[in-house]
CSV table of C-alpha atoms in Angstrom, one decimal:
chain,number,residue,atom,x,y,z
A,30,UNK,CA,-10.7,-17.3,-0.8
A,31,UNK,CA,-10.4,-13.6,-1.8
A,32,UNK,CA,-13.0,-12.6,0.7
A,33,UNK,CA,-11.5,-14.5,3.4
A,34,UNK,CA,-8.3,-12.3,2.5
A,35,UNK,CA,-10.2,-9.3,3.0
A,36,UNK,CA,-12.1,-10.2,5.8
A,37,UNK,CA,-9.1,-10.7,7.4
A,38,UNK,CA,-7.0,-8.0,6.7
A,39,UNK,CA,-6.4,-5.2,9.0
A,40,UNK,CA,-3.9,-2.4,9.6
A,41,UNK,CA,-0.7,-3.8,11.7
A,42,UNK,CA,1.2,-1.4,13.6
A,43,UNK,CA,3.0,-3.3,15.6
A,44,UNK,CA,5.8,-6.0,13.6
A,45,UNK,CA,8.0,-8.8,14.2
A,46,UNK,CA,11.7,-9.0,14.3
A,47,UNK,CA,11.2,-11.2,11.3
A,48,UNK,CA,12.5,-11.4,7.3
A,49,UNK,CA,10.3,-12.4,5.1
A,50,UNK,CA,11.3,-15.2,3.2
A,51,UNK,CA,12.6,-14.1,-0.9
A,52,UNK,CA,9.9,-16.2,-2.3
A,53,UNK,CA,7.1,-15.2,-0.3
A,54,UNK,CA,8.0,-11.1,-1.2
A,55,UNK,CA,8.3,-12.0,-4.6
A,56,UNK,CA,4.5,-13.4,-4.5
A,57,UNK,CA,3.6,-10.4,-2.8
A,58,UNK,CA,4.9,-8.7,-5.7
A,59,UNK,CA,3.7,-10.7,-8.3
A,60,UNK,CA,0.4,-9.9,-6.8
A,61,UNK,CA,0.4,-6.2,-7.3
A,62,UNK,CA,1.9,-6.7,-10.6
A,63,UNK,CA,-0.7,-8.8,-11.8
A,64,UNK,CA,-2.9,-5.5,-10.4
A,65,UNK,CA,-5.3,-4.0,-13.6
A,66,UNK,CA,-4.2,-0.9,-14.5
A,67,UNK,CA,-6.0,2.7,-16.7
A,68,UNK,CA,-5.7,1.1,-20.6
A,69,UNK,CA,-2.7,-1.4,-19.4
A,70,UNK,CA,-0.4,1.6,-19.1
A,71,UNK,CA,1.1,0.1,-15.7
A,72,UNK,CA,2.5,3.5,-15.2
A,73,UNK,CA,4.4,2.6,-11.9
A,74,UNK,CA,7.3,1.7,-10.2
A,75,UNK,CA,7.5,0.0,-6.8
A,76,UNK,CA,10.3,1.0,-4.3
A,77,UNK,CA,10.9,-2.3,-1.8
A,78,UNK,CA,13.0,-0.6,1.2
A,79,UNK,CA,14.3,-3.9,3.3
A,80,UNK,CA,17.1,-1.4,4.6
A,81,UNK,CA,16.5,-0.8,7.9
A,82,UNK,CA,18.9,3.1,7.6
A,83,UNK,CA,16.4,4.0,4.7
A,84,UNK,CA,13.0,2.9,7.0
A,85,UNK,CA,14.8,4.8,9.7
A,86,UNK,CA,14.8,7.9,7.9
A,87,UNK,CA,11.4,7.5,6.7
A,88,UNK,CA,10.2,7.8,10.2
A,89,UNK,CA,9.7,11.5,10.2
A,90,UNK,CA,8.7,12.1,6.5
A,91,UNK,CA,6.0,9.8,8.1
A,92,UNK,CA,4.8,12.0,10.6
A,93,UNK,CA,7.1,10.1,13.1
A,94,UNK,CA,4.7,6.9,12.4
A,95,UNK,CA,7.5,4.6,14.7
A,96,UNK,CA,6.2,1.5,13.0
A,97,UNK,CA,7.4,2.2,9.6
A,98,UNK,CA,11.1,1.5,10.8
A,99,UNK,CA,9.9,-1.8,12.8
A,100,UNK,CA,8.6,-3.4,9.6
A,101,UNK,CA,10.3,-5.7,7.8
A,102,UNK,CA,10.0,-3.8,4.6
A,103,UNK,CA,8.2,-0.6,3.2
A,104,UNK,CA,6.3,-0.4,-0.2
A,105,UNK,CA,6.5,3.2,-1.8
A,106,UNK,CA,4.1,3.0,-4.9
A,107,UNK,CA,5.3,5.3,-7.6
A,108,UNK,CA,3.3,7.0,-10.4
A,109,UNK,CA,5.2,7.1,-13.1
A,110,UNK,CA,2.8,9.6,-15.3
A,111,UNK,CA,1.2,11.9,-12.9
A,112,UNK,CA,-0.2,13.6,-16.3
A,113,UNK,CA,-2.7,11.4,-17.2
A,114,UNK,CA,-6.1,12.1,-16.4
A,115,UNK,CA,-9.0,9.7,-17.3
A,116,UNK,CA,-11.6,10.7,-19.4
A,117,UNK,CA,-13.4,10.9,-16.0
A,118,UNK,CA,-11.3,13.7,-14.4
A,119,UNK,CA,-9.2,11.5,-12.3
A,120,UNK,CA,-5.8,11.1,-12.4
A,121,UNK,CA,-5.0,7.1,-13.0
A,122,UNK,CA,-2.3,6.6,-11.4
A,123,UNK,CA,-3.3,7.2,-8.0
A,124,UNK,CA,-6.6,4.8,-8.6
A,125,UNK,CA,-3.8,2.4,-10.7
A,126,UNK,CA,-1.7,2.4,-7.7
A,127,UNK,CA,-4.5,2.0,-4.9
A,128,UNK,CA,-5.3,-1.3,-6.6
A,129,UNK,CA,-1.8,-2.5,-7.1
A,130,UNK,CA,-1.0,-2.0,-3.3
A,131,UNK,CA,-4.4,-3.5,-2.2
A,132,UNK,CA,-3.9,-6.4,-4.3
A,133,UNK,CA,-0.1,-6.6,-2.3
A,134,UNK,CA,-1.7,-6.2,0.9
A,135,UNK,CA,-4.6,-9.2,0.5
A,136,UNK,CA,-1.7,-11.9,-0.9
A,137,UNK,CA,0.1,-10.5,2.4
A,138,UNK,CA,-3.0,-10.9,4.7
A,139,UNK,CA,-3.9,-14.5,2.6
A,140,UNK,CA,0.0,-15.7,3.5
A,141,UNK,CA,-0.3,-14.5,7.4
A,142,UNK,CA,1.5,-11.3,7.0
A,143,UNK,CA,0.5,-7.9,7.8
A,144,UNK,CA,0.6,-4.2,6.5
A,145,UNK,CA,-0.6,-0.4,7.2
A,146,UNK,CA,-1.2,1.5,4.1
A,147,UNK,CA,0.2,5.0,5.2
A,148,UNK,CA,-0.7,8.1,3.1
A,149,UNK,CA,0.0,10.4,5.9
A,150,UNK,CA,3.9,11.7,5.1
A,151,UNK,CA,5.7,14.5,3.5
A,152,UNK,CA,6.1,13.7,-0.4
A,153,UNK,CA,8.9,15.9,-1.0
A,154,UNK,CA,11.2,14.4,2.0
A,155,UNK,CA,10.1,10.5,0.7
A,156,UNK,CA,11.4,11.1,-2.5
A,157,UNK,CA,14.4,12.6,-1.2
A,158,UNK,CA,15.2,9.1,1.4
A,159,UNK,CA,14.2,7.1,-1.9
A,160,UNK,CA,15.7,9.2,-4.9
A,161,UNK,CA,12.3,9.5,-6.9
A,162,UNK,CA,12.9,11.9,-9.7
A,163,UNK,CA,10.9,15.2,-9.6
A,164,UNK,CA,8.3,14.0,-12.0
A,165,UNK,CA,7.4,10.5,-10.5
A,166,UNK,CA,4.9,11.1,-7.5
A,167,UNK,CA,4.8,8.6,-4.5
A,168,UNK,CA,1.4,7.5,-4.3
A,169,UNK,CA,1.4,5.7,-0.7
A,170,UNK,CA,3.9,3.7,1.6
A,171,UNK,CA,2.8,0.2,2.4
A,172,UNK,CA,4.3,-1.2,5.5
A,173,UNK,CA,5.3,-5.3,5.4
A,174,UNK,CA,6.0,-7.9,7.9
A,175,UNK,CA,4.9,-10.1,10.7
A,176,UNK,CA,2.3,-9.1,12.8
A,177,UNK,CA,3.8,-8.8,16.5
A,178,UNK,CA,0.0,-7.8,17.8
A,179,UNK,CA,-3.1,-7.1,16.3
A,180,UNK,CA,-5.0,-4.0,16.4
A,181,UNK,CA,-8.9,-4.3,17.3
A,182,UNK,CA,-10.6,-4.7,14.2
A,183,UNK,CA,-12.4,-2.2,13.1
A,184,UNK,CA,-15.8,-2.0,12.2
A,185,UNK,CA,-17.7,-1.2,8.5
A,186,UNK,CA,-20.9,0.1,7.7
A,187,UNK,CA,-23.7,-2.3,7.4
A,188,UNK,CA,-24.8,-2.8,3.1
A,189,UNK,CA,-27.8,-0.8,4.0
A,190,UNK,CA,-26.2,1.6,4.7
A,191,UNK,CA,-24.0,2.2,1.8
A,192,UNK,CA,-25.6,0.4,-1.5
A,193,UNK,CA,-28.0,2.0,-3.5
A,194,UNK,CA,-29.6,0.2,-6.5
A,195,UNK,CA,-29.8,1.7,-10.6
A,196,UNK,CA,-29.9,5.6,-8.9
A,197,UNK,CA,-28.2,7.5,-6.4
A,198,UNK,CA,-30.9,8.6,-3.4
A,199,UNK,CA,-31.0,9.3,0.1
């Protein structure tokens, strides 16, 4: 069933004139949530914007993506500990936070909705529309809602292409 989610997931632009019903957001939700997270610190907070004034507004600190005001409802993910780097030299919370919003956006896909991760916008003028204090960092903005249109799917490399087996070659 998870595959099917995936398979069938794609980037909407183009939304309804719909709500989403309370108890299908709430799965949604609980989905990210559920999300695994850099030694269970869950270092995040998720910003649900259903007003349409607010998604307005975030129109231009999203490069003037219209389609963020048409949804039904915007997702910012928020790291909460920007600090933290893994022993690996990454920072968690943007890998913690890639993984909560993907896990939103399959539930979505698996219960006929659609979204657009966007991680093209100005951070400093999103946390100003939002009020994120100075020291939480806004990871993405996941658009949510009914699919008006889809977009042509888009194709992915073949396996070939991309696995490699025990080492890394050419």
């Amino acid at each position: 069933m998870v595959l099917e989610a995936i398979k069938k997931r794609q980037s909407v632009r183009s939304y309804q004139d719909k709500e989403i019903p309370e108890e299908i957001l709430q799965q949604i939700l609980e989905a990210g949530r559920l999300a695994p997270s850099a030694k269970n610190t869950q270092s995040w907070k998720f910003i649900v914007v259903k007003d349409e004034d607010l998604r307005r507004k975030l129109v231009p600190a999203c490069k003037n993506q219209e389609f963020v005001e048409e949804a039904t409802v915007v997702i910012a993910g928020c790291g909460t500990d920007p600090d933290y780097v893994m022993s690996n030299g990454e920072h968690a919370y943007s890998i913690d936070l890639a993984i909560a919003l993907d896990h939103m956006s399959l539930e979505a896909a698996s219960l006929g909705l659609g979204t657009c991760w966007i991680g093209a916008f100005y951070q400093d003028q999103a946390k100003e529309i939002l009020g994120v204090p100075e020291d939480v960092r806004i990871v993405n903005l996941l658009t949510l809602g009914y699919p008006k249109k889809l977009g042509t799917k888009t194709g992915r490399k073949p396996l070939s292409e991309i696995i490699r087996y025990d080492k890394y070659s050419l």
